[in-house]
Amino acid sequence: MLYLKKYFTEGLIQFTILLSLIGVRVDVDTYLNSQLPPLREIILGPSSAYTQTQFHNLRNTLDGYGIHPKSVDLDHFFAIRRLLNQVRSLDHLRVPSTELNAWLVHRDPETVVSAASQSSPSIALDNGGSLEDVNSPEPSAMRGAGSTSESTYSLSGEDSLGAVAPEANQEQGNRDSVDELSKEDIDLIDILWRQDIDLGAGREVFNYSSRQKDDGDKPNEVNEEASVREEDWRNGVNLQEGQGVTLVDGETGESIPEELSRLGTQTSMSLQECLRLLEATFPFGEESEFQATDAAPQLRGPAENAPSTSQGLSLPAPLTQSDAPLDLEQQWQDIMAIMELQEMDVNNTAENTNLNNLNNTQANTNESGTMTSFGVSQSSLINQDVSLHQASLPSCSQDLPSLFNSDLDPSVGQRPTLLRLSSSNSSNINSTFGVTNLTGLYLPPLNSTNNLTSSPVLPDPFVSLLEESMLDEISLLDLAMEEGFSQAQASQLEDELDSDSGLSLDSGQSPASPSNSETSCSSAASSSSTSATFSEEGAVGYSTDSEVATAEAEEGAVGGYQPEYSKLCRMSYQDPSHFHNLPQLDSINHNHTYNLPLASSYPEQPQLLGSCSKKCRDKHLQQTKIHPPREFIDKQSSRDERRARAMKIPFSNDKIVNLPVEEFNELLSKHHLSEAQLSLIRDIRRRGKNKMAAQNCRKRKLDTIIKLEQGVQDLRRDKARLLKEKMECLRSIRQMKQKVQILYQEVFSQLRDEEGRPYPASEYCLQYSADGSVLITPRSMTLEQSRKPDKKPKDKKK
DNA sequence: ACACGATGTCATGGC
DNA sequence: ATGCCATGACATCGT
């Protein structure tokens, strides 16, 4: 539980975030696997499945190797070959393009990474291997070439150690469950675990433990080592070896131990064989080739490949790259490189692997071909994995301080090229990560003590990455804004960009729908044989459909009563679905008789229908559409109509309601009506008009609500747009600051004191005066100036 | 039986 | 002063 808890708390969150960003399929089970043996099997299945796919390629690659010198036995050779293929296949299977991302992820939660590597067949192993490789500064007797690389990676080794230890712990836990560990092993595990807790603090101890095992293995010949390892694994020490061994082997940067551990975890069957294979293959320089060719390309992507292979092979490559002109920025680049080494060992290794691959291509044509292709893919992968890098950054940021503290190894500076590349990547990652999350953070470092190292200056790649990250956010906003900007998206954006509670627009569509429905209402009404045309207000000027016309003709062509029409409108307005319901629509259409003296025209129907429930009427209506008007008479309509009829009003309610005052008065004047009749007519007119007014009023209310909702949406869009603009501005500002920083470094590097010596960046810095002049000032002065606006211009002005 | 929405009606106020 | 309109409040009806 402790392991799980630790992993979850420390790295799982970040890891999950990264995974989500990357879209990589990383199962939490992988982590659990280390802890929970049963879960391994789950992984094993898929891995095995993958292996099948990979075999062909792997065999080809294996063929390229030919018989390894160590493999004396032909049978042994075949067995090794087979196992190797399996191992490779596993690697391939694991990490597609996304694997690179996974590798980075492991870097960040170092402990997690290692654990994941072991447990998860896919990614973690390689990482752990790389890390371990880095970690183990010990002389890798196994690998001559690896030794050189080791020194370079030693810096990162700490991190890796931290990462490795967890793996060991997890694996131990797993294997403990399977196998029993000796007290020594347990003690060692505990030590490692403690170290893991410190995340690399206990590196030495860990290395020592690993070394012991490794040393024990190393003295022995490959076969012996293999046997020893096998024994360890059998004993349950495998985990330790997986850890420690990987460390030892890791010196070469080879993830072999991890792979072996994987095999052990995945399939207990082939451990011995795997060990033999590994020993046979790896002990020599070929190991690097092996990884580079096999593992690197598909599985690990650039990053993963790099670690293992890079160590052995990478060294030359960096040197070659070192030739590249680094004049201006070397100082800070060196620093950056150091930082990057810790952080971006993966990247370096990847690049190294690429370089190594290039170098090796001549030696191994077959593999070289694959490698070159992979190298391209790797680069692409790196670019694609920007998000992942970002995710991994946090750990890097943590590492930075230590880097500064540890200060710089001259060796680091010696490898500017690699460092640069890697550093650029790493810095990008770091910077991007930090910047994305903390926009303002970047600048302070530039001005702050970091200026000494000039690490703050970010290479262009960083800018690009930053921009990409920025663009991603912006793109989201754009999408939201430009493309419908669904409320869900909008809400997400707001949640992401700004935790602004605000109104939930979820209801927004529903309000919008009414408006749509309203329009649709008109269209529907027109389409539905009702040629009614009503003003917004509602019911003015509707023309009845044919049926209505007939009804009116029958009834004496009373003016259509608008309320019904408005009713239709309202129905549709509120709920467009009503239109779809033909019966209702029909009823509405037929309802024009509402104001008419239906009693006269259909004296009988209303009564019959009135006795029936509305459902009954609906049924009746459906059955007998021939006489719709009868059925639509409701109480209220019938009430006034009946009253009018009872009062023997000579004209329809429709006319009473809708006629202009003048005409209405004329109409009344033409007929000799009693006071009761006149009163009733006025009441009918009043009620009818009030009805329409009420409908219009309600409609206006709805319209107002809709408009308000739309206004909210518009405001949200504006907000998103403004945020986008803000992001763009911030981006541009960052770019400008970067440029300024670069310029600063350039200028500062060219400054010389009276004796022609360059100013140490640690002691001096450039100050920008208000008049635009630039002064070089001791940092102590700057600190004082920050407190007091005193400036002592020193020497040069530029 | 109750809640809710739709609709109609009344009363009121403003234009 | 009258008519019209808008609107709140209430009642009614249907779901």
GROMACS .gro file of C-alpha atoms (C1' of nucleotides) in nm, chain A residues 571 636 687 690-691 695 698, chain B residues 5-11:
model
   14
  571MET     CA    1  -4.758   2.689  -2.922
  636GLN     CA    2  -6.390   3.000  -2.320
  687ARG     CA    3  -6.126   4.014  -2.389
  690ASN     CA    4  -5.654   4.145  -2.409
  691LYS     CA    5  -5.598   3.790  -2.499
  695GLN     CA    6  -5.002   3.651  -2.580
  698ARG     CA    7  -4.571   3.660  -2.300
  803DG     C1'    8  -4.714   2.488  -1.799
  804DA     C1'    9  -5.021   2.708  -2.120
  805DT     C1'   10  -5.381   2.997  -2.184
  806DG     C1'   11  -5.744   3.311  -2.086
  807DT     C1'   12  -5.927   3.675  -1.815
  808DC     C1'   13  -5.930   4.070  -1.514
  809DA     C1'   14  -5.745   4.479  -1.319
   0.00000   0.00000   0.00000
